[in-house]
PDB file of C-alpha atoms and ligand atoms in Angstrom:
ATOM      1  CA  UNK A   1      10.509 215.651 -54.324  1.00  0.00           C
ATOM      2  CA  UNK A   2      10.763 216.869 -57.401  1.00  0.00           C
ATOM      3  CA  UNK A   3      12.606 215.823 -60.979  1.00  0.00           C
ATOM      4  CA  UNK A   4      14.545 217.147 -63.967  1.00  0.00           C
ATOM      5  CA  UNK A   5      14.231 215.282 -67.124  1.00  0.00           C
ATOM      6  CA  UNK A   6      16.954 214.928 -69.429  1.00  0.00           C
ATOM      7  CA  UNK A   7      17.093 213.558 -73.145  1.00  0.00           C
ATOM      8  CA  UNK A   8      21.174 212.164 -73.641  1.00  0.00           C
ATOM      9  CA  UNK A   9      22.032 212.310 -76.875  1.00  0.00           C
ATOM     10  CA  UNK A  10      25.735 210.546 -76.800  1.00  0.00           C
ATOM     11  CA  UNK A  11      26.754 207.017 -75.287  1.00  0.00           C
ATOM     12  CA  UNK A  12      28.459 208.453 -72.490  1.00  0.00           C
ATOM     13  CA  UNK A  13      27.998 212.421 -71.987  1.00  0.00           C
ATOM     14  CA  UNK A  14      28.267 215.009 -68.840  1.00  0.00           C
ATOM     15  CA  UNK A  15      25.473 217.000 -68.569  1.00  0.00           C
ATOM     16  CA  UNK A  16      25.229 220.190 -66.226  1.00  0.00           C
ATOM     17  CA  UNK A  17      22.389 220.563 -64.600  1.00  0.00           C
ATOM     18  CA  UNK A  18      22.991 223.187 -61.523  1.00  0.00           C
ATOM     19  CA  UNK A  19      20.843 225.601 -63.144  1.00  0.00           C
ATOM     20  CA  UNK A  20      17.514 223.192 -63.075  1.00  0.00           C
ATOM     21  CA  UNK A  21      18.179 221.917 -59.311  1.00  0.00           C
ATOM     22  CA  UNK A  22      19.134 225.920 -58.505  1.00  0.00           C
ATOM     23  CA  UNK A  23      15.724 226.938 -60.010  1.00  0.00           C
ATOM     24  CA  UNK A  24      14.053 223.843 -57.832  1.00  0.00           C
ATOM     25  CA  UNK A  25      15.862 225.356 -54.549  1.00  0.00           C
ATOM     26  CA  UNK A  26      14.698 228.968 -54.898  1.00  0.00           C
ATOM     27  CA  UNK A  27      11.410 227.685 -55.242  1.00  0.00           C
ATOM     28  CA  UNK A  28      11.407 225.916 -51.965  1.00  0.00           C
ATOM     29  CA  UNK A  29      12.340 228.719 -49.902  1.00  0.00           C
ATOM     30  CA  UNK A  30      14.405 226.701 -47.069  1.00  0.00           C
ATOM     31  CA  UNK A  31      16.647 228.848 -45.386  1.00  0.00           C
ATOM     32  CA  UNK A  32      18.960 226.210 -44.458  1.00  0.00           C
ATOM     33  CA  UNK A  33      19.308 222.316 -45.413  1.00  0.00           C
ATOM     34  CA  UNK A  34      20.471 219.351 -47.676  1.00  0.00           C
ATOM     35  CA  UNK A  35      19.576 218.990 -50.952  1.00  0.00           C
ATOM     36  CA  UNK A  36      20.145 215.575 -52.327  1.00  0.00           C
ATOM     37  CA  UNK A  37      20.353 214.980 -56.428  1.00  0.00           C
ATOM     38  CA  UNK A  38      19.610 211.194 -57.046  1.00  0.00           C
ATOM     39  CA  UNK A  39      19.441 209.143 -60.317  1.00  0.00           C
ATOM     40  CA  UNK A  40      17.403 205.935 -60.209  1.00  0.00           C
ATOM     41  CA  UNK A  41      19.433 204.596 -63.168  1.00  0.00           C
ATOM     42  CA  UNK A  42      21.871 202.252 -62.734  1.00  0.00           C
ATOM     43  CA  UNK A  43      23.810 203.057 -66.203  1.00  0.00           C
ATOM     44  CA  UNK A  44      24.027 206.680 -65.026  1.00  0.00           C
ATOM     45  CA  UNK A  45      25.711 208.994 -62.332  1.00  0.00           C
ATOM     46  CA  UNK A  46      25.373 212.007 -60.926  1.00  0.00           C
ATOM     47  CA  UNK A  47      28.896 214.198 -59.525  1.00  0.00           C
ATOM     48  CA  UNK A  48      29.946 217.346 -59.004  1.00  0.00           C
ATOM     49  CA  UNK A  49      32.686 219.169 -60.160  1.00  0.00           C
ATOM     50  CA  UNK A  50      34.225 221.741 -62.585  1.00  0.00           C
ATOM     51  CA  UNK A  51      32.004 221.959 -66.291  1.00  0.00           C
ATOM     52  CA  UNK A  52      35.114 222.865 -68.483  1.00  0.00           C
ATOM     53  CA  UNK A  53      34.853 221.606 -71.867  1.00  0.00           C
ATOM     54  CA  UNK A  54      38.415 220.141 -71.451  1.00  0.00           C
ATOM     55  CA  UNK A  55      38.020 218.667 -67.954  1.00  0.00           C
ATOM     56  CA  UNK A  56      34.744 217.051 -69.249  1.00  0.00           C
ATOM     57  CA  UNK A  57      36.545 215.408 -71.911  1.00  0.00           C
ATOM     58  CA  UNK A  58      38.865 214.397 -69.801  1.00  0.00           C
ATOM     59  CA  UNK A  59      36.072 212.637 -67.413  1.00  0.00           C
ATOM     60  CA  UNK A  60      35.002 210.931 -70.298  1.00  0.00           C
ATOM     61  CA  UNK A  61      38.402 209.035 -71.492  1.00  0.00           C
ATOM     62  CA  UNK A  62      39.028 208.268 -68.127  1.00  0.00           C
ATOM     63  CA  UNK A  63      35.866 206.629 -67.823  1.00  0.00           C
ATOM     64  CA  UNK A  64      36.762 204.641 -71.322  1.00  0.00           C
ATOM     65  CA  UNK A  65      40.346 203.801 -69.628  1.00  0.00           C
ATOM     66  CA  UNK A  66      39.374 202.501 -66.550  1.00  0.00           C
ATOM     67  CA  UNK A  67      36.336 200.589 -67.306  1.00  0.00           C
ATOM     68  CA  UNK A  68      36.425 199.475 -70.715  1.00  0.00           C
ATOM     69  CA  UNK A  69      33.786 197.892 -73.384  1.00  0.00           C
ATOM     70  CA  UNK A  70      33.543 194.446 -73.575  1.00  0.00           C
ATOM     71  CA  UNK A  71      36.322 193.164 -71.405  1.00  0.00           C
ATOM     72  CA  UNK A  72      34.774 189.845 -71.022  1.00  0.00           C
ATOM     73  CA  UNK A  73      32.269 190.872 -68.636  1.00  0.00           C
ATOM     74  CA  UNK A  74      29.375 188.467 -67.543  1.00  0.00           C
ATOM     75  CA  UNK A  75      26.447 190.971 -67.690  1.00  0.00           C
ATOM     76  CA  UNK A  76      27.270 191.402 -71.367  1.00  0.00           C
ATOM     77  CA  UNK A  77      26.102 187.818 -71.852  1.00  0.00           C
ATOM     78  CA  UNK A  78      22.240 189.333 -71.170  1.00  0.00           C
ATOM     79  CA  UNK A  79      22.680 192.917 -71.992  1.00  0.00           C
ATOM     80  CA  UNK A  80      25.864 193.749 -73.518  1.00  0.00           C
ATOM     81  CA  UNK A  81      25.942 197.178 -71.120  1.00  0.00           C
ATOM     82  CA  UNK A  82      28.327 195.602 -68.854  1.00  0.00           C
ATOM     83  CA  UNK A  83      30.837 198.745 -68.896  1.00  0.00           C
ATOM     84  CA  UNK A  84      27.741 201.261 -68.594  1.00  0.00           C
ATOM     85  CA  UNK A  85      26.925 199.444 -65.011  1.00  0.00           C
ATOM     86  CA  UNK A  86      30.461 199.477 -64.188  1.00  0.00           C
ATOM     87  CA  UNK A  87      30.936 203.139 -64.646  1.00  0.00           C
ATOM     88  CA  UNK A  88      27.772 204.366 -62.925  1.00  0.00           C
ATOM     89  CA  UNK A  89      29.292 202.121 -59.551  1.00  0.00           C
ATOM     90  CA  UNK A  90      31.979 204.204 -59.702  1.00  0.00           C
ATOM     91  CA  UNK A  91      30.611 207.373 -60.143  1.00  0.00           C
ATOM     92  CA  UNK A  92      27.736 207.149 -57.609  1.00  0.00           C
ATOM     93  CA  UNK A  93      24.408 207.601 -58.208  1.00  0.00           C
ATOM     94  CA  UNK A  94      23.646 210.606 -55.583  1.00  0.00           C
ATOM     95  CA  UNK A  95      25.040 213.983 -54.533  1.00  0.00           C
ATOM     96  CA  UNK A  96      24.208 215.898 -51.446  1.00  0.00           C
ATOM     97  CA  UNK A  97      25.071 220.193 -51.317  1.00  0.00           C
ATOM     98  CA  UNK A  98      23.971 221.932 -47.994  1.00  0.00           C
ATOM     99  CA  UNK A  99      21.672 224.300 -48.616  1.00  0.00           C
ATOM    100  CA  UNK A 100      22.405 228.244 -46.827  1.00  0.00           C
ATOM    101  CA  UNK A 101      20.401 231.028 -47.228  1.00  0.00           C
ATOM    102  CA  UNK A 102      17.455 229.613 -49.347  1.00  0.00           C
ATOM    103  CA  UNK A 103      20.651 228.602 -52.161  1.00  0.00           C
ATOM    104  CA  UNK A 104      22.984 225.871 -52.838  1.00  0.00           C
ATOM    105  CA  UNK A 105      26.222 226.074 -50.861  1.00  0.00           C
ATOM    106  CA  UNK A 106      28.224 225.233 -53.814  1.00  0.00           C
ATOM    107  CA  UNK A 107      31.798 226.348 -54.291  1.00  0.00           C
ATOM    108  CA  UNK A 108      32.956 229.188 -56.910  1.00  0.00           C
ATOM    109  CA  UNK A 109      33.655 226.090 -59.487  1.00  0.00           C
ATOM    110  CA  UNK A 110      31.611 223.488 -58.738  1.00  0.00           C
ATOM    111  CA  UNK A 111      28.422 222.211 -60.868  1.00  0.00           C
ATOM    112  CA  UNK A 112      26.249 219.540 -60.603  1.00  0.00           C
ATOM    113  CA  UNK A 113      26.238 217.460 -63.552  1.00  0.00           C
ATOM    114  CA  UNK A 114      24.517 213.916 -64.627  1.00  0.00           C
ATOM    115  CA  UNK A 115      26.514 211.230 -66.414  1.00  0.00           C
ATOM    116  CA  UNK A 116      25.027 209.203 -68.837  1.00  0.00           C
ATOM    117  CA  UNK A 117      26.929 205.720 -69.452  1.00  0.00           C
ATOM    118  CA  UNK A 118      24.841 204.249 -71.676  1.00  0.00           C
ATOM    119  CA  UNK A 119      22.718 206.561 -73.519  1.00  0.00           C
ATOM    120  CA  UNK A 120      21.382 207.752 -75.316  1.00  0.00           C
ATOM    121  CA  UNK A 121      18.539 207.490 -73.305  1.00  0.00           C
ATOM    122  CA  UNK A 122      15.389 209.612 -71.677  1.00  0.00           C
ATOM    123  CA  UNK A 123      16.563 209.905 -67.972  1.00  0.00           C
ATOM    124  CA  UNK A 124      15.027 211.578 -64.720  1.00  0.00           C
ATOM    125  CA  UNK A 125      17.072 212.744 -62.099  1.00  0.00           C
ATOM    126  CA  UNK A 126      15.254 213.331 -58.460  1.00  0.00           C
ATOM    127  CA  UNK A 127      15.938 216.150 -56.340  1.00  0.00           C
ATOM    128  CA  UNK A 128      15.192 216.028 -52.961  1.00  0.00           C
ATOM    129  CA  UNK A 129      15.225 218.667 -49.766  1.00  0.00           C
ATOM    130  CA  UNK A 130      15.191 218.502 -46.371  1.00  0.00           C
ATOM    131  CA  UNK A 131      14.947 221.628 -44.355  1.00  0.00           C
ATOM    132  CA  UNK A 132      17.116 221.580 -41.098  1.00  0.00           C
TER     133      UNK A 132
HETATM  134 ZN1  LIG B 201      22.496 195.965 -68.176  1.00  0.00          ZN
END
């Protein structure tokens, strides 16, 4: 396994990272198999979709619409992060591309990109293959 290392510098922020988990891939050499992108933090997420500096905004004010701060949660009474939780359930914490031809299998549009819900922060993102 091995990670990525990120230093957020916003509260909440997208943050591609296809080209660091593409650079870990073509290292491996595996022909074919999964690769799975995994954050151990549980005020972060990890997706995949189009980075467009609209469409990330976009992401982002969602994320404040649906979940937002201080709505009377009762993990704010020990951390006051409440939302930041909240968010990262919803986004997931893993994502898994198949891997063809030694490379991601990754449509003409899609990136991989970490979300930070509570930075910012120094965060570590795990990337995992298995050949098969
Ligand atoms: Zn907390």
């Amino acid at each position: 396994m091995e990670r990525v290392e990120i230093r957020t510098k916003e509260s909440t922020e997208l943050i591609d990272i296809t080209r660091e988990v593409k650079g870990i891939i073509s290292s491996k050499r595996v022909d074919s198999g999964v690769c799975v992108v995994f954050t151990k933090h549980t005020t972060a997420g990890t997706i995949i979709n189009e980075n467009e500096a609209g469409l990330k905004n976009d992401i982002l004010k969602l994320l404040n619409e649906l979940i937002p701060k201080g709505k009377g949660y009762l993990h704010d009474r020990i951390d006051n992060n409440a939302h930041s939780h909240l968010r990262a359930v919803v986004l997931g914490s893993s994502v898994t591309i198949p891997i063809e031809n030694c490379a991601l299998a990754l449509g003409t549009w899609q990136s991989i990109m970490f979300v930070e819900c509570d930075g910012p922060r120094r965060r570590e993102v795990c990337v995992a293959v298995i050949e098969g």
